[in-house]
Amino acid sequence: MKRYVLLLILLIGFQSFSYSKIIRVNNMEESIPEENLYSNLEDAYKNSVSGDTLYIEGSNNEYGDLTIEKRLTLIGQGYFINENIGISSNKFETIVGRLILANGSSGSKIYGLRFDQSGLSSAYINVNNIEIGNCYFRGTIRLNESNLENIIVNRSYFNSSGGFYLSGLTDSPQNFIFSNNIVLGDFYLKDKSSGTITNNVFKGSDFSVGENANLQIHNNIFLGTEISDYLMPEEGSNISHNISVAAPFSDGNNNQINIVEADVFITGDNSSDGKFQIREGGPADGKGKDGIDIGPFGGPKPYKLSGLPDIPTIYDFSTSGFGNADGKLPITIKVSAN
């Protein structure tokens, strides 16, 4: 029964991938290759071709590391599932170790994974045209090559040991987009990066993009308390509508400085990511560029609690456990479109 329900959801959710193969990965089930089901992530990868989608299901067990040399889409089931009650009926998370996006993987997309690798980087990006979204990072994302283009990181959560880094000998990325993320760790780029940094929360001890970065920096909330924590352009219309508890930039261009953190976010007993929702009537409410909310829950693609990917999610599944007179078992499924 569980398998047929899941296949139904996959058919609904992946209509846009109708010309590629959908491969299920579940390390709590036996592999059935003829049904494109594998219990091992490496085996699923070996049996995929560029353009395929790997749906990596939630599990008690980590799926391990993977080096990707094909254009693939990887989709997991998010994180903090037990904290955000009622968001999904499946309480397992999709936990991986480290991913290396190597030559051949340009165009790949990664969604809904929990990267539990600590001490080292969780994801290494060596190619252009990569999108990572709706993921949890215990370690960092690291760019390993110079002048990478079209790197998108959005709607993800970086814990205090996680963050974003540019390798020391690597030149700055171009057309870089970093949006709607919650970053409790450090963020590090270099001068001459180009792109957009918008609608994020930065709480780490270091935010460094260089004094001459060609970046649009809007609608962010900066929670570092020391001016020495920041290295960024001080003036310019490309830095606007941000909030900071310190003063790393001027209060012109609709920036707000020396703001009290407690005034920005909702109060109460909230989840690890839910506590960064903004307070109604506070300094972030509708004060962003074009009148949107400042922070990760504002803008056209706001942060999603628990990193749920943009596919239908079963948030309630129930059955009486008894068949009726015609031998059928009635079930009730509630699905969120996300």
PDB file of N, CA and C in Angstrom, residues 164-248:
ATOM      1  N   PHE A 164      28.961  29.227   3.863  1.00  0.00           N
ATOM      2  CA  PHE A 164      29.314  29.267   2.441  1.00  0.00           C
ATOM      3  C   PHE A 164      30.722  29.814   2.307  1.00  0.00           C
ATOM      4  N   TYR A 165      31.562  29.105   1.527  1.00  0.00           N
ATOM      5  CA  TYR A 165      32.967  29.485   1.411  1.00  0.00           C
ATOM      6  C   TYR A 165      33.438  29.426  -0.045  1.00  0.00           C
ATOM      7  N   LEU A 166      34.403  30.286  -0.320  1.00  0.00           N
ATOM      8  CA  LEU A 166      35.126  30.266  -1.585  1.00  0.00           C
ATOM      9  C   LEU A 166      36.541  29.801  -1.276  1.00  0.00           C
ATOM     10  N   SER A 167      37.007  28.743  -1.945  1.00  0.00           N
ATOM     11  CA  SER A 167      38.352  28.229  -1.684  1.00  0.00           C
ATOM     12  C   SER A 167      39.395  29.327  -1.844  1.00  0.00           C
ATOM     13  N   GLY A 168      40.459  29.256  -1.047  1.00  0.00           N
ATOM     14  CA  GLY A 168      41.425  30.342  -0.968  1.00  0.00           C
ATOM     15  C   GLY A 168      42.065  30.734  -2.282  1.00  0.00           C
ATOM     16  N   LEU A 169      42.330  29.802  -3.174  1.00  0.00           N
ATOM     17  CA  LEU A 169      42.994  30.098  -4.442  1.00  0.00           C
ATOM     18  C   LEU A 169      42.007  30.290  -5.583  1.00  0.00           C
ATOM     19  N   THR A 170      40.727  30.391  -5.255  1.00  0.00           N
ATOM     20  CA  THR A 170      39.679  30.455  -6.266  1.00  0.00           C
ATOM     21  C   THR A 170      39.204  31.886  -6.471  1.00  0.00           C
ATOM     22  N   ASP A 171      39.053  32.284  -7.733  1.00  0.00           N
ATOM     23  CA  ASP A 171      38.527  33.619  -8.024  1.00  0.00           C
ATOM     24  C   ASP A 171      37.009  33.640  -7.862  1.00  0.00           C
ATOM     25  N   SER A 172      36.461  34.831  -7.792  1.00  0.00           N
ATOM     26  CA  SER A 172      35.075  35.045  -7.384  1.00  0.00           C
ATOM     27  C   SER A 172      34.060  34.528  -8.400  1.00  0.00           C
ATOM     28  N   PRO A 173      32.905  34.072  -7.919  1.00  0.00           N
ATOM     29  CA  PRO A 173      31.845  33.611  -8.834  1.00  0.00           C
ATOM     30  C   PRO A 173      31.128  34.779  -9.496  1.00  0.00           C
ATOM     31  N   GLN A 174      30.510  34.496 -10.634  1.00  0.00           N
ATOM     32  CA  GLN A 174      29.753  35.497 -11.371  1.00  0.00           C
ATOM     33  C   GLN A 174      28.295  35.028 -11.523  1.00  0.00           C
ATOM     34  N   ASN A 175      27.388  36.020 -11.574  1.00  0.00           N
ATOM     35  CA  ASN A 175      25.947  35.694 -11.656  1.00  0.00           C
ATOM     36  C   ASN A 175      25.535  34.738 -10.536  1.00  0.00           C
ATOM     37  N   PHE A 176      26.024  35.015  -9.362  1.00  0.00           N
ATOM     38  CA  PHE A 176      25.792  34.193  -8.175  1.00  0.00           C
ATOM     39  C   PHE A 176      24.504  34.655  -7.494  1.00  0.00           C
ATOM     40  N   ILE A 177      23.649  33.713  -7.111  1.00  0.00           N
ATOM     41  CA  ILE A 177      22.406  34.053  -6.410  1.00  0.00           C
ATOM     42  C   ILE A 177      22.352  33.296  -5.095  1.00  0.00           C
ATOM     43  N   PHE A 178      22.214  34.044  -4.006  1.00  0.00           N
ATOM     44  CA  PHE A 178      22.103  33.465  -2.670  1.00  0.00           C
ATOM     45  C   PHE A 178      20.887  34.109  -2.023  1.00  0.00           C
ATOM     46  N   SER A 179      19.785  33.362  -1.918  1.00  0.00           N
ATOM     47  CA  SER A 179      18.532  34.001  -1.505  1.00  0.00           C
ATOM     48  C   SER A 179      17.728  33.123  -0.556  1.00  0.00           C
ATOM     49  N   ASN A 180      17.047  33.781   0.383  1.00  0.00           N
ATOM     50  CA  ASN A 180      16.063  33.142   1.270  1.00  0.00           C
ATOM     51  C   ASN A 180      16.650  32.006   2.086  1.00  0.00           C
ATOM     52  N   ASN A 181      17.869  32.232   2.576  1.00  0.00           N
ATOM     53  CA  ASN A 181      18.547  31.241   3.411  1.00  0.00           C
ATOM     54  C   ASN A 181      18.637  31.718   4.856  1.00  0.00           C
ATOM     55  N   ILE A 182      18.777  30.752   5.768  1.00  0.00           N
ATOM     56  CA  ILE A 182      19.065  31.025   7.175  1.00  0.00           C
ATOM     57  C   ILE A 182      20.477  30.525   7.435  1.00  0.00           C
ATOM     58  N   VAL A 183      21.394  31.443   7.755  1.00  0.00           N
ATOM     59  CA  VAL A 183      22.811  31.101   7.876  1.00  0.00           C
ATOM     60  C   VAL A 183      23.279  31.424   9.288  1.00  0.00           C
ATOM     61  N   LEU A 184      23.502  30.385  10.099  1.00  0.00           N
ATOM     62  CA  LEU A 184      24.010  30.580  11.452  1.00  0.00           C
ATOM     63  C   LEU A 184      25.530  30.547  11.495  1.00  0.00           C
ATOM     64  N   GLY A 185      26.163  30.063  10.430  1.00  0.00           N
ATOM     65  CA  GLY A 185      27.616  30.030  10.326  1.00  0.00           C
ATOM     66  C   GLY A 185      28.133  31.221   9.533  1.00  0.00           C
ATOM     67  N   ASP A 186      29.326  31.075   8.962  1.00  0.00           N
ATOM     68  CA  ASP A 186      29.994  32.178   8.275  1.00  0.00           C
ATOM     69  C   ASP A 186      29.680  32.182   6.784  1.00  0.00           C
ATOM     70  N   PHE A 187      29.875  33.356   6.186  1.00  0.00           N
ATOM     71  CA  PHE A 187      29.660  33.529   4.749  1.00  0.00           C
ATOM     72  C   PHE A 187      30.867  34.260   4.199  1.00  0.00           C
ATOM     73  N   TYR A 188      31.510  33.655   3.178  1.00  0.00           N
ATOM     74  CA  TYR A 188      32.754  34.224   2.692  1.00  0.00           C
ATOM     75  C   TYR A 188      32.839  34.180   1.171  1.00  0.00           C
ATOM     76  N   LEU A 189      32.954  35.370   0.547  1.00  0.00           N
ATOM     77  CA  LEU A 189      33.269  35.518  -0.869  1.00  0.00           C
ATOM     78  C   LEU A 189      34.506  36.419  -0.987  1.00  0.00           C
ATOM     79  N   LYS A 190      34.840  36.813  -2.210  1.00  0.00           N
ATOM     80  CA  LYS A 190      35.945  37.730  -2.445  1.00  0.00           C
ATOM     81  C   LYS A 190      35.460  38.929  -3.251  1.00  0.00           C
ATOM     82  N   ASP A 191      36.338  39.931  -3.353  1.00  0.00           N
ATOM     83  CA  ASP A 191      36.066  41.060  -4.238  1.00  0.00           C
ATOM     84  C   ASP A 191      35.790  40.593  -5.663  1.00  0.00           C
ATOM     85  N   LYS A 192      35.004  41.399  -6.358  1.00  0.00           N
ATOM     86  CA  LYS A 192      34.694  41.213  -7.769  1.00  0.00           C
ATOM     87  C   LYS A 192      33.701  40.084  -8.024  1.00  0.00           C
ATOM     88  N   SER A 193      33.078  39.557  -6.974  1.00  0.00           N
ATOM     89  CA  SER A 193      31.939  38.661  -7.200  1.00  0.00           C
ATOM     90  C   SER A 193      30.791  39.483  -7.780  1.00  0.00           C
ATOM     91  N   SER A 194      29.967  38.847  -8.602  1.00  0.00           N
ATOM     92  CA  SER A 194      28.782  39.523  -9.118  1.00  0.00           C
ATOM     93  C   SER A 194      27.561  38.651  -8.882  1.00  0.00           C
ATOM     94  N   GLY A 195      26.423  39.310  -8.665  1.00  0.00           N
ATOM     95  CA  GLY A 195      25.198  38.564  -8.446  1.00  0.00           C
ATOM     96  C   GLY A 195      24.319  39.227  -7.417  1.00  0.00           C
ATOM     97  N   THR A 196      23.532  38.416  -6.721  1.00  0.00           N
ATOM     98  CA  THR A 196      22.518  38.924  -5.802  1.00  0.00           C
ATOM     99  C   THR A 196      22.547  38.151  -4.497  1.00  0.00           C
ATOM    100  N   ILE A 197      22.517  38.888  -3.390  1.00  0.00           N
ATOM    101  CA  ILE A 197      22.360  38.320  -2.057  1.00  0.00           C
ATOM    102  C   ILE A 197      21.126  38.970  -1.447  1.00  0.00           C
ATOM    103  N   THR A 198      20.061  38.214  -1.343  1.00  0.00           N
ATOM    104  CA  THR A 198      18.798  38.850  -0.966  1.00  0.00           C
ATOM    105  C   THR A 198      17.956  37.955  -0.068  1.00  0.00           C
ATOM    106  N   ASN A 199      17.248  38.585   0.865  1.00  0.00           N
ATOM    107  CA  ASN A 199      16.263  37.915   1.736  1.00  0.00           C
ATOM    108  C   ASN A 199      16.853  36.760   2.543  1.00  0.00           C
ATOM    109  N   ASN A 200      18.012  37.012   3.150  1.00  0.00           N
ATOM    110  CA  ASN A 200      18.645  36.019   4.012  1.00  0.00           C
ATOM    111  C   ASN A 200      18.721  36.515   5.449  1.00  0.00           C
ATOM    112  N   VAL A 201      18.957  35.581   6.371  1.00  0.00           N
ATOM    113  CA  VAL A 201      19.395  35.894   7.730  1.00  0.00           C
ATOM    114  C   VAL A 201      20.835  35.428   7.861  1.00  0.00           C
ATOM    115  N   PHE A 202      21.716  36.323   8.328  1.00  0.00           N
ATOM    116  CA  PHE A 202      23.113  35.971   8.583  1.00  0.00           C
ATOM    117  C   PHE A 202      23.397  36.184  10.068  1.00  0.00           C
ATOM    118  N   LYS A 203      23.729  35.103  10.772  1.00  0.00           N
ATOM    119  CA  LYS A 203      23.943  35.176  12.220  1.00  0.00           C
ATOM    120  C   LYS A 203      25.356  34.786  12.631  1.00  0.00           C
ATOM    121  N   GLY A 204      26.204  34.407  11.687  1.00  0.00           N
ATOM    122  CA  GLY A 204      27.549  33.943  12.007  1.00  0.00           C
ATOM    123  C   GLY A 204      28.476  35.065  12.420  1.00  0.00           C
ATOM    124  N   SER A 205      29.716  34.694  12.746  1.00  0.00           N
ATOM    125  CA  SER A 205      30.691  35.679  13.212  1.00  0.00           C
ATOM    126  C   SER A 205      31.433  36.356  12.069  1.00  0.00           C
ATOM    127  N   ASP A 206      31.151  35.960  10.824  1.00  0.00           N
ATOM    128  CA  ASP A 206      31.872  36.556   9.698  1.00  0.00           C
ATOM    129  C   ASP A 206      30.959  36.647   8.483  1.00  0.00           C
ATOM    130  N   PHE A 207      30.859  37.852   7.917  1.00  0.00           N
ATOM    131  CA  PHE A 207      30.201  38.053   6.621  1.00  0.00           C
ATOM    132  C   PHE A 207      31.156  38.882   5.788  1.00  0.00           C
ATOM    133  N   SER A 208      31.755  38.251   4.789  1.00  0.00           N
ATOM    134  CA  SER A 208      32.804  38.910   4.018  1.00  0.00           C
ATOM    135  C   SER A 208      32.576  38.709   2.529  1.00  0.00           C
ATOM    136  N   VAL A 209      32.406  39.809   1.802  1.00  0.00           N
ATOM    137  CA  VAL A 209      32.273  39.736   0.339  1.00  0.00           C
ATOM    138  C   VAL A 209      33.276  40.656  -0.351  1.00  0.00           C
ATOM    139  N   GLY A 210      34.106  41.369   0.421  1.00  0.00           N
ATOM    140  CA  GLY A 210      35.066  42.289  -0.165  1.00  0.00           C
ATOM    141  C   GLY A 210      34.504  43.695  -0.289  1.00  0.00           C
ATOM    142  N   GLU A 211      35.392  44.664  -0.318  1.00  0.00           N
ATOM    143  CA  GLU A 211      34.977  46.063  -0.372  1.00  0.00           C
ATOM    144  C   GLU A 211      34.567  46.502  -1.766  1.00  0.00           C
ATOM    145  N   ASN A 212      34.913  45.726  -2.791  1.00  0.00           N
ATOM    146  CA  ASN A 212      34.620  46.123  -4.168  1.00  0.00           C
ATOM    147  C   ASN A 212      33.768  45.086  -4.889  1.00  0.00           C
ATOM    148  N   ALA A 213      32.954  44.373  -4.136  1.00  0.00           N
ATOM    149  CA  ALA A 213      32.095  43.360  -4.743  1.00  0.00           C
ATOM    150  C   ALA A 213      31.019  44.020  -5.601  1.00  0.00           C
ATOM    151  N   ASN A 214      30.715  43.389  -6.720  1.00  0.00           N
ATOM    152  CA  ASN A 214      29.660  43.867  -7.611  1.00  0.00           C
ATOM    153  C   ASN A 214      28.397  43.056  -7.344  1.00  0.00           C
ATOM    154  N   LEU A 215      27.855  43.210  -6.140  1.00  0.00           N
ATOM    155  CA  LEU A 215      26.711  42.416  -5.699  1.00  0.00           C
ATOM    156  C   LEU A 215      25.533  43.322  -5.351  1.00  0.00           C
ATOM    157  N   GLN A 216      24.345  42.838  -5.646  1.00  0.00           N
ATOM    158  CA  GLN A 216      23.123  43.474  -5.161  1.00  0.00           C
ATOM    159  C   GLN A 216      22.790  42.836  -3.811  1.00  0.00           C
ATOM    160  N   ILE A 217      22.803  43.637  -2.754  1.00  0.00           N
ATOM    161  CA  ILE A 217      22.600  43.126  -1.398  1.00  0.00           C
ATOM    162  C   ILE A 217      21.359  43.803  -0.818  1.00  0.00           C
ATOM    163  N   HIS A 218      20.250  43.093  -0.825  1.00  0.00           N
ATOM    164  CA  HIS A 218      18.971  43.686  -0.432  1.00  0.00           C
ATOM    165  C   HIS A 218      18.201  42.758   0.510  1.00  0.00           C
ATOM    166  N   ASN A 219      17.399  43.353   1.369  1.00  0.00           N
ATOM    167  CA  ASN A 219      16.368  42.635   2.151  1.00  0.00           C
ATOM    168  C   ASN A 219      16.933  41.563   3.075  1.00  0.00           C
ATOM    169  N   ASN A 220      18.162  41.762   3.540  1.00  0.00           N
ATOM    170  CA  ASN A 220      18.792  40.796   4.437  1.00  0.00           C
ATOM    171  C   ASN A 220      18.728  41.261   5.887  1.00  0.00           C
ATOM    172  N   ILE A 221      18.851  40.297   6.801  1.00  0.00           N
ATOM    173  CA  ILE A 221      18.922  40.586   8.230  1.00  0.00           C
ATOM    174  C   ILE A 221      20.286  40.120   8.722  1.00  0.00           C
ATOM    175  N   PHE A 222      21.091  41.059   9.215  1.00  0.00           N
ATOM    176  CA  PHE A 222      22.439  40.765   9.682  1.00  0.00           C
ATOM    177  C   PHE A 222      22.456  40.827  11.210  1.00  0.00           C
ATOM    178  N   LEU A 223      22.844  39.703  11.844  1.00  0.00           N
ATOM    179  CA  LEU A 223      22.783  39.614  13.302  1.00  0.00           C
ATOM    180  C   LEU A 223      24.153  39.584  13.959  1.00  0.00           C
ATOM    181  N   GLY A 224      25.230  39.709  13.180  1.00  0.00           N
ATOM    182  CA  GLY A 224      26.561  39.835  13.761  1.00  0.00           C
ATOM    183  C   GLY A 224      26.674  41.136  14.535  1.00  0.00           C
ATOM    184  N   THR A 225      27.238  41.072  15.727  1.00  0.00           N
ATOM    185  CA  THR A 225      27.191  42.225  16.625  1.00  0.00           C
ATOM    186  C   THR A 225      28.408  43.134  16.547  1.00  0.00           C
ATOM    187  N   GLU A 226      29.482  42.691  15.880  1.00  0.00           N
ATOM    188  CA  GLU A 226      30.703  43.474  15.816  1.00  0.00           C
ATOM    189  C   GLU A 226      30.948  43.962  14.391  1.00  0.00           C
ATOM    190  N   ILE A 227      31.290  45.230  14.251  1.00  0.00           N
ATOM    191  CA  ILE A 227      31.594  45.777  12.924  1.00  0.00           C
ATOM    192  C   ILE A 227      32.755  45.016  12.290  1.00  0.00           C
ATOM    193  N   SER A 228      33.684  44.550  13.096  1.00  0.00           N
ATOM    194  CA  SER A 228      34.828  43.805  12.569  1.00  0.00           C
ATOM    195  C   SER A 228      34.420  42.466  11.967  1.00  0.00           C
ATOM    196  N   ASP A 229      33.173  42.022  12.206  1.00  0.00           N
ATOM    197  CA  ASP A 229      32.677  40.781  11.613  1.00  0.00           C
ATOM    198  C   ASP A 229      32.403  40.919  10.120  1.00  0.00           C
ATOM    199  N   TYR A 230      32.364  42.149   9.618  1.00  0.00           N
ATOM    200  CA  TYR A 230      31.902  42.401   8.258  1.00  0.00           C
ATOM    201  C   TYR A 230      33.030  42.942   7.385  1.00  0.00           C
ATOM    202  N   LEU A 231      33.049  42.498   6.126  1.00  0.00           N
ATOM    203  CA  LEU A 231      33.863  43.131   5.104  1.00  0.00           C
ATOM    204  C   LEU A 231      32.988  43.220   3.862  1.00  0.00           C
ATOM    205  N   MET A 232      32.524  44.440   3.576  1.00  0.00           N
ATOM    206  CA  MET A 232      31.580  44.637   2.484  1.00  0.00           C
ATOM    207  C   MET A 232      31.613  46.100   2.066  1.00  0.00           C
ATOM    208  N   PRO A 233      31.125  46.412   0.865  1.00  0.00           N
ATOM    209  CA  PRO A 233      31.062  47.816   0.451  1.00  0.00           C
ATOM    210  C   PRO A 233      30.241  48.621   1.459  1.00  0.00           C
ATOM    211  N   GLU A 234      30.700  49.818   1.749  1.00  0.00           N
ATOM    212  CA  GLU A 234      30.029  50.624   2.755  1.00  0.00           C
ATOM    213  C   GLU A 234      28.887  51.458   2.186  1.00  0.00           C
ATOM    214  N   GLU A 235      29.011  51.862   0.949  1.00  0.00           N
ATOM    215  CA  GLU A 235      28.016  52.759   0.362  1.00  0.00           C
ATOM    216  C   GLU A 235      27.531  52.202  -0.981  1.00  0.00           C
ATOM    217  N   GLY A 236      26.454  52.822  -1.495  1.00  0.00           N
ATOM    218  CA  GLY A 236      25.992  52.480  -2.831  1.00  0.00           C
ATOM    219  C   GLY A 236      24.569  51.986  -2.841  1.00  0.00           C
ATOM    220  N   SER A 237      23.889  52.278  -3.944  1.00  0.00           N
ATOM    221  CA  SER A 237      22.488  51.898  -4.071  1.00  0.00           C
ATOM    222  C   SER A 237      22.303  50.396  -4.188  1.00  0.00           C
ATOM    223  N   ASN A 238      23.410  49.660  -4.408  1.00  0.00           N
ATOM    224  CA  ASN A 238      23.295  48.206  -4.501  1.00  0.00           C
ATOM    225  C   ASN A 238      23.191  47.558  -3.124  1.00  0.00           C
ATOM    226  N   ILE A 239      23.274  48.347  -2.052  1.00  0.00           N
ATOM    227  CA  ILE A 239      23.072  47.851  -0.690  1.00  0.00           C
ATOM    228  C   ILE A 239      21.897  48.619  -0.099  1.00  0.00           C
ATOM    229  N   SER A 240      20.738  47.979  -0.054  1.00  0.00           N
ATOM    230  CA  SER A 240      19.535  48.706   0.391  1.00  0.00           C
ATOM    231  C   SER A 240      18.564  47.773   1.096  1.00  0.00           C
ATOM    232  N   HIS A 241      17.708  48.378   1.930  1.00  0.00           N
ATOM    233  CA  HIS A 241      16.591  47.678   2.574  1.00  0.00           C
ATOM    234  C   HIS A 241      17.064  46.495   3.433  1.00  0.00           C
ATOM    235  N   ASN A 242      18.248  46.640   4.042  1.00  0.00           N
ATOM    236  CA  ASN A 242      18.745  45.614   4.948  1.00  0.00           C
ATOM    237  C   ASN A 242      18.550  46.039   6.396  1.00  0.00           C
ATOM    238  N   ILE A 243      18.569  45.061   7.292  1.00  0.00           N
ATOM    239  CA  ILE A 243      18.490  45.293   8.735  1.00  0.00           C
ATOM    240  C   ILE A 243      19.752  44.747   9.372  1.00  0.00           C
ATOM    241  N   SER A 244      20.323  45.492  10.325  1.00  0.00           N
ATOM    242  CA  SER A 244      21.489  45.007  11.042  1.00  0.00           C
ATOM    243  C   SER A 244      21.415  45.425  12.509  1.00  0.00           C
ATOM    244  N   VAL A 245      21.899  44.539  13.385  1.00  0.00           N
ATOM    245  CA  VAL A 245      21.980  44.898  14.803  1.00  0.00           C
ATOM    246  C   VAL A 245      23.233  45.723  15.073  1.00  0.00           C
ATOM    247  N   ALA A 246      24.164  45.778  14.107  1.00  0.00           N
ATOM    248  CA  ALA A 246      25.338  46.640  14.190  1.00  0.00           C
ATOM    249  C   ALA A 246      25.195  47.723  13.103  1.00  0.00           C
ATOM    250  N   ALA A 247      26.311  48.244  12.620  1.00  0.00           N
ATOM    251  CA  ALA A 247      26.247  49.276  11.585  1.00  0.00           C
ATOM    252  C   ALA A 247      27.325  49.032  10.532  1.00  0.00           C
ATOM    253  N   PRO A 248      27.236  47.923   9.786  1.00  0.00           N
ATOM    254  CA  PRO A 248      28.257  47.618   8.781  1.00  0.00           C
ATOM    255  C   PRO A 248      28.080  48.409   7.494  1.00  0.00           C
TER     256      PRO A 248
END
